[in-house]
Amino acid sequence: MEEYHRHCDEVGFNADEAHNIVKECVDGVLGGEDYNQNNINQWTASMVEQSLTHLVKLGKAYKYIVTCAVVQRSAYGFHTASSCFWDTTSDGTCTVRWENRTMNCIVNVFAIAIVL
Amino acid sequence: MKKRGRGQKAAATQALQPQSVGLKKDRKPSMFEKESYAQILKERLRESIHDVQYVEPPLDDSIADIGKEWKSALSKLKFANSYRMEPLKKFQAHTVETKVQQILKESLKDVKYDDRGLSHLSLQLADQILLAVKEFGYQRYKFIIKILFIQKTGQAINVASRWIWDVAWDSWVEAKHETESYVALALVFAVYCE
């Protein structure tokens, strides 16, 4: 009987890598663009899907949830909170806030470990 | 001064090109090309800023390392097989949705939009919903609750989520509470721990 060997030996969620991945994806999709009602659906979808594919490429045994909220920039109030029930040693989260002249964007990554 | 230098380099590479085409097909990208790419990127991102709001486990904390040492020691241990392929009680999205909707309605019955009050209330609400979901008694499930309060001032907002999980028993629930001055959105994700 063969045993499954993990691809990488790191244990625990690496928030630094996740934050870099998310930042690159957001910069790539929204960098230099202005808020546009026609494209916004496409942008949010591609941003979230790209970050997810890059996170999976890290090769760790994790389930990922990526949430993104894009708001047009104006005088408004916005609160967000999250509460999680998980294993604090192996699971983790990373939140990146990105803004430019016409919009604000908040991306949340949650990673939950799979015990093999 | 710099511009003149660059112009000269470009002319030199162009002069060389017809000679080298016969010898090798790919040319190494010149310094000029690399600089202009970086400049274009900087131009595009000139108006944007970003920062990391919250990270767990904390990036520079030594407390996190203690947890990691314990965990890596644990990974060398082998757990006995539980022979359980699926959760005993699968996550029922509809029952949880009614409960979360009820909690939102009760807590936000007469609450008006107010900067400081709502930031405290959002954390409180997240904990309250987490307790309620735990009370359902789903074994071996991990939960993530997200609360969003958006003030209604005529701006547009777009919220998107994607995930990679096991479709058979992982699921999510959404509840919305709308008032005159704001909209409250609650997202609950339930992930089975294999």
Coordinates of C-alpha atoms in Angstrom, one line a residue:
Chain A
M1 CA 0.0 0.0 0.0
E2 CA 1.4 3.4 -0.9
E3 CA 1.3 6.4 1.3
Y4 CA 0.5 9.8 0.1
H5 CA 3.4 12.3 0.3
R6 CA 2.8 16.0 0.6
H7 CA 4.1 18.2 -2.2
C8 CA 5.6 20.7 0.2
D9 CA 6.9 20.4 3.8
E10 CA 5.6 23.7 5.0
V11 CA 2.9 23.5 7.7
G12 CA 0.5 26.3 8.3
F13 CA -1.0 29.0 6.1
N14 CA 1.6 31.3 4.5
A15 CA -0.2 34.6 4.6
D16 CA 2.6 36.4 2.8
E17 CA 2.3 34.4 -0.4
A18 CA -1.4 34.7 -0.3
H19 CA -1.2 38.4 0.0
N20 CA 1.2 38.7 -2.9
I21 CA -1.0 36.5 -5.1
V22 CA -4.1 38.6 -4.4
K23 CA -2.3 41.9 -4.9
E24 CA -0.9 40.8 -8.3
C25 CA -4.3 39.6 -9.4
V26 CA -6.1 42.8 -8.4
D27 CA -3.4 45.0 -9.9
G28 CA -3.6 43.0 -13.1
V29 CA -7.4 43.2 -13.5
L30 CA -8.2 46.6 -12.0
G31 CA -5.0 48.5 -12.4
G32 CA -5.5 51.7 -14.3
E33 CA -9.2 51.1 -14.9
D34 CA -12.1 53.3 -13.8
Y35 CA -15.3 52.0 -12.4
N36 CA -17.5 50.8 -15.2
Q37 CA -20.9 49.3 -14.7
N38 CA -20.7 47.1 -17.8
N39 CA -17.4 45.5 -16.9
I40 CA -17.7 45.2 -13.2
N41 CA -19.2 41.7 -13.1
Q42 CA -16.5 40.4 -15.5
W43 CA -13.7 42.0 -13.4
T44 CA -14.9 40.7 -10.1
A45 CA -15.3 37.2 -11.5
S46 CA -11.9 37.1 -13.2
M47 CA -10.2 38.6 -10.2
V48 CA -11.6 36.0 -7.9
E49 CA -11.0 33.1 -10.2
Q50 CA -7.4 34.1 -11.0
S51 CA -6.5 34.4 -7.3
L52 CA -8.1 31.0 -6.7
T53 CA -6.2 29.3 -9.5
H54 CA -2.9 30.8 -8.3
L55 CA -3.6 29.8 -4.7
V56 CA -4.3 26.2 -5.8
K57 CA -1.0 26.2 -7.7
L58 CA 0.9 26.6 -4.4
G59 CA 0.2 22.9 -4.1
K60 CA -0.9 22.8 -0.5
A61 CA -3.7 20.6 0.8
Y62 CA -6.1 23.5 1.5
K63 CA -9.7 24.4 0.7
Y64 CA -9.9 28.0 -0.3
I65 CA -12.7 30.6 -0.1
V66 CA -12.0 34.0 -1.8
T67 CA -14.5 36.8 -1.4
C68 CA -14.3 40.2 -3.1
A69 CA -16.3 43.4 -2.7
V70 CA -15.9 46.2 -5.2
V71 CA -17.5 49.6 -4.4
Q72 CA -17.7 52.7 -6.4
R73 CA -15.9 55.5 -4.7
S74 CA -18.1 58.2 -3.2
A75 CA -19.2 59.4 0.2
Y76 CA -20.5 56.2 1.8
G77 CA -20.0 54.1 4.8
F78 CA -19.0 50.5 4.8
H79 CA -18.4 48.0 7.6
T80 CA -17.3 44.4 7.3
A81 CA -16.7 41.8 10.0
S82 CA -16.0 38.1 10.0
S83 CA -15.9 35.4 12.6
C84 CA -14.4 32.0 12.1
F85 CA -14.6 28.6 13.8
W86 CA -11.6 26.5 12.8
D87 CA -8.3 25.1 13.7
T88 CA -6.1 28.2 14.4
T89 CA -2.8 26.3 13.9
S90 CA -3.4 25.2 10.4
D91 CA -6.1 27.5 8.9
G92 CA -5.7 31.1 8.1
T93 CA -7.0 34.2 6.4
C94 CA -5.7 37.3 4.6
T95 CA -7.5 40.5 3.8
V96 CA -6.2 42.9 1.2
R97 CA -7.7 46.4 0.6
W98 CA -7.0 48.0 -2.7
E99 CA -8.2 51.4 -3.9
N100 CA -7.8 53.8 -6.7
R101 CA -9.4 57.0 -7.9
T102 CA -12.8 55.6 -8.7
M103 CA -13.2 52.4 -6.7
N104 CA -12.5 50.5 -3.5
C105 CA -11.9 46.8 -3.4
I106 CA -11.6 44.4 -0.5
V107 CA -10.5 40.8 -1.1
N108 CA -10.6 38.2 1.6
V109 CA -8.9 34.8 1.4
F110 CA -9.8 32.0 3.8
A111 CA -7.8 28.8 3.7
I112 CA -8.9 25.7 5.5
A113 CA -6.6 22.7 5.9
I114 CA -7.4 19.2 4.7
V115 CA -5.9 16.6 6.9
L116 CA -4.8 13.8 4.7
Chain B
M1 CA 21.0 63.3 -20.4
K2 CA 19.2 60.0 -19.9
K3 CA 17.0 60.4 -23.0
R4 CA 20.0 60.9 -25.3
G5 CA 21.6 57.8 -23.9
R6 CA 18.6 55.7 -24.6
G7 CA 18.1 57.0 -28.1
Q8 CA 21.7 56.0 -29.0
K9 CA 21.2 52.5 -27.6
A10 CA 18.1 52.0 -29.7
A11 CA 19.9 53.1 -32.9
A12 CA 22.7 50.7 -32.1
T13 CA 20.4 47.7 -31.5
Q14 CA 18.6 48.4 -34.7
A15 CA 21.8 48.5 -36.7
L16 CA 22.9 45.2 -35.2
Q17 CA 19.5 43.5 -35.9
P18 CA 19.8 42.7 -39.6
Q19 CA 23.2 41.0 -39.0
S20 CA 22.1 38.9 -36.1
V21 CA 18.8 37.7 -37.5
G22 CA 20.5 35.2 -39.7
L23 CA 22.6 33.9 -36.7
K24 CA 20.0 33.5 -33.9
K25 CA 16.3 34.0 -33.8
D26 CA 15.8 35.2 -30.2
R27 CA 17.5 38.3 -29.0
K28 CA 18.0 39.0 -25.3
P29 CA 15.6 41.8 -24.2
S30 CA 17.6 45.0 -24.0
M31 CA 17.7 47.2 -20.9
F32 CA 15.6 49.8 -22.7
E33 CA 12.7 47.4 -23.1
K34 CA 12.8 46.3 -19.5
E35 CA 12.8 49.9 -18.2
S36 CA 9.9 50.9 -20.4
Y37 CA 7.8 47.9 -19.2
A38 CA 8.4 48.9 -15.6
Q39 CA 7.5 52.4 -16.4
I40 CA 4.2 51.4 -18.1
L41 CA 3.3 49.4 -15.1
K42 CA 4.0 52.3 -12.7
E43 CA 1.9 54.6 -14.9
R44 CA -1.0 52.2 -14.7
L45 CA -0.8 51.7 -11.0
R46 CA 0.0 55.4 -10.2
E47 CA -3.4 56.1 -8.9
S48 CA -3.9 53.0 -6.9
I49 CA -2.8 52.1 -3.4
H50 CA -3.2 48.9 -1.4
D51 CA -2.6 47.6 2.0
V52 CA -3.1 44.4 4.0
Q53 CA -5.9 44.8 6.5
Y54 CA -5.8 41.6 8.5
V55 CA -3.9 38.5 8.5
E56 CA -4.2 35.4 10.7
P57 CA -1.8 33.8 11.6
P58 CA 0.0 37.1 12.3
L59 CA 3.0 37.8 9.9
D60 CA 5.7 38.8 12.4
D61 CA 4.5 37.1 15.6
S62 CA 6.6 34.6 17.4
I63 CA 3.5 33.2 19.0
A64 CA 2.5 31.8 15.7
D65 CA 5.7 29.8 15.5
I66 CA 4.9 27.9 18.7
G67 CA 1.7 26.7 17.1
K68 CA 3.5 25.7 14.0
E69 CA 6.1 23.6 15.9
W70 CA 3.4 21.7 17.7
K71 CA 1.5 21.2 14.4
S72 CA 4.6 19.8 12.5
A73 CA 5.2 17.4 15.4
L74 CA 1.6 16.3 15.2
S75 CA 1.8 15.7 11.4
K76 CA 4.4 13.1 12.1
L77 CA 1.9 11.2 14.2
K78 CA -0.5 9.0 12.3
F79 CA -4.1 9.1 13.3
A80 CA -6.2 6.0 13.5
N81 CA -8.6 5.5 10.6
S82 CA -12.1 6.6 11.5
Y83 CA -13.6 4.9 8.4
R84 CA -15.9 7.8 8.0
M85 CA -16.2 8.9 4.4
E86 CA -18.8 11.6 4.9
P87 CA -20.2 13.7 7.7
L88 CA -22.8 12.2 10.0
K89 CA -25.2 15.1 9.6
K90 CA -24.9 17.0 6.4
F91 CA -25.1 20.8 6.4
Q92 CA -28.7 21.8 5.8
A93 CA -28.5 25.2 4.1
H94 CA -32.3 26.0 4.4
T95 CA -32.6 25.6 8.2
V96 CA -29.5 27.7 8.8
E97 CA -30.7 30.4 6.4
T98 CA -34.0 30.9 8.3
K99 CA -32.2 31.0 11.5
V100 CA -29.6 33.6 10.3
Q101 CA -32.3 35.7 8.7
Q102 CA -34.2 35.7 12.0
I103 CA -31.1 36.8 13.9
L104 CA -30.4 39.6 11.5
K105 CA -34.0 40.8 11.6
E106 CA -34.2 40.8 15.4
S107 CA -30.8 42.5 16.0
L108 CA -31.2 45.2 13.3
K109 CA -34.9 46.0 13.9
D110 CA -34.5 49.6 14.8
V111 CA -30.9 50.2 14.1
K112 CA -30.0 53.3 12.0
Y113 CA -26.7 53.7 10.2
D114 CA -24.2 55.1 12.6
D115 CA -20.4 54.9 12.1
R116 CA -19.1 53.8 15.5
G117 CA -22.1 51.9 16.7
L118 CA -22.2 49.7 13.7
S119 CA -18.5 48.8 13.7
H120 CA -19.0 47.3 17.2
L121 CA -22.4 45.8 16.2
S122 CA -20.9 44.0 13.2
L123 CA -18.4 42.1 15.3
Q124 CA -21.1 41.3 17.9
L125 CA -23.4 40.1 15.2
A126 CA -20.7 37.9 13.6
D127 CA -20.1 36.2 17.0
Q128 CA -23.8 35.8 17.6
I129 CA -24.4 34.1 14.3
L130 CA -21.4 31.9 14.8
L131 CA -22.8 30.7 18.2
A132 CA -26.2 30.1 16.6
V133 CA -24.7 28.0 13.8
K134 CA -22.6 26.0 16.2
E135 CA -25.7 25.2 18.2
F136 CA -27.0 23.3 15.2
G137 CA -24.6 20.6 16.1
Y138 CA -22.9 19.8 12.8
Q139 CA -19.9 17.6 13.7
R140 CA -16.5 18.2 12.2
Y141 CA -17.6 21.3 10.3
K142 CA -15.6 24.5 10.2
F143 CA -17.5 27.8 9.8
I144 CA -16.7 31.2 8.4
I145 CA -19.2 34.0 8.9
K146 CA -18.9 37.3 7.0
I147 CA -21.0 40.4 7.7
L148 CA -21.2 43.4 5.4
F149 CA -22.9 46.7 6.2
I150 CA -23.3 49.0 3.2
Q151 CA -24.7 52.5 3.6
K152 CA -27.2 53.5 0.9
T153 CA -25.9 56.6 -0.8
G154 CA -26.6 55.8 -4.4
Q155 CA -23.3 54.1 -5.1
A156 CA -22.9 50.7 -6.7
I157 CA -21.4 47.7 -5.0
N158 CA -20.5 44.3 -6.4
V159 CA -19.7 41.3 -4.1
A160 CA -18.3 38.1 -5.6
S161 CA -17.0 34.8 -4.0
R162 CA -15.4 31.8 -5.4
W163 CA -14.2 28.7 -3.6
I164 CA -12.5 25.4 -3.9
W165 CA -14.1 22.8 -1.7
D166 CA -15.9 19.5 -1.7
V167 CA -19.2 20.1 -3.4
A168 CA -20.8 17.0 -1.7
W169 CA -20.9 18.4 1.8
D170 CA -19.5 21.9 1.9
S171 CA -22.0 24.7 1.4
W172 CA -22.8 28.3 2.0
V173 CA -25.8 30.5 3.1
E174 CA -26.7 34.1 2.4
A175 CA -29.0 36.4 4.3
K176 CA -29.8 40.0 3.6
H177 CA -31.6 42.6 5.7
E178 CA -32.5 45.9 4.0
T179 CA -33.6 49.1 5.7
E180 CA -34.0 52.7 4.5
S181 CA -30.4 53.8 5.2
Y182 CA -28.3 50.7 4.8
V183 CA -28.2 47.1 3.7
A184 CA -26.8 44.3 5.9
L185 CA -25.5 41.1 4.2
A186 CA -24.5 38.0 6.1
L187 CA -22.6 35.1 4.5
V188 CA -22.0 31.8 6.2
F189 CA -19.6 29.2 4.7
A190 CA -19.6 25.6 6.2
V191 CA -16.6 23.5 5.3
Y192 CA -16.2 19.8 6.4
C193 CA -13.0 18.9 8.0
E194 CA -11.7 15.7 6.4

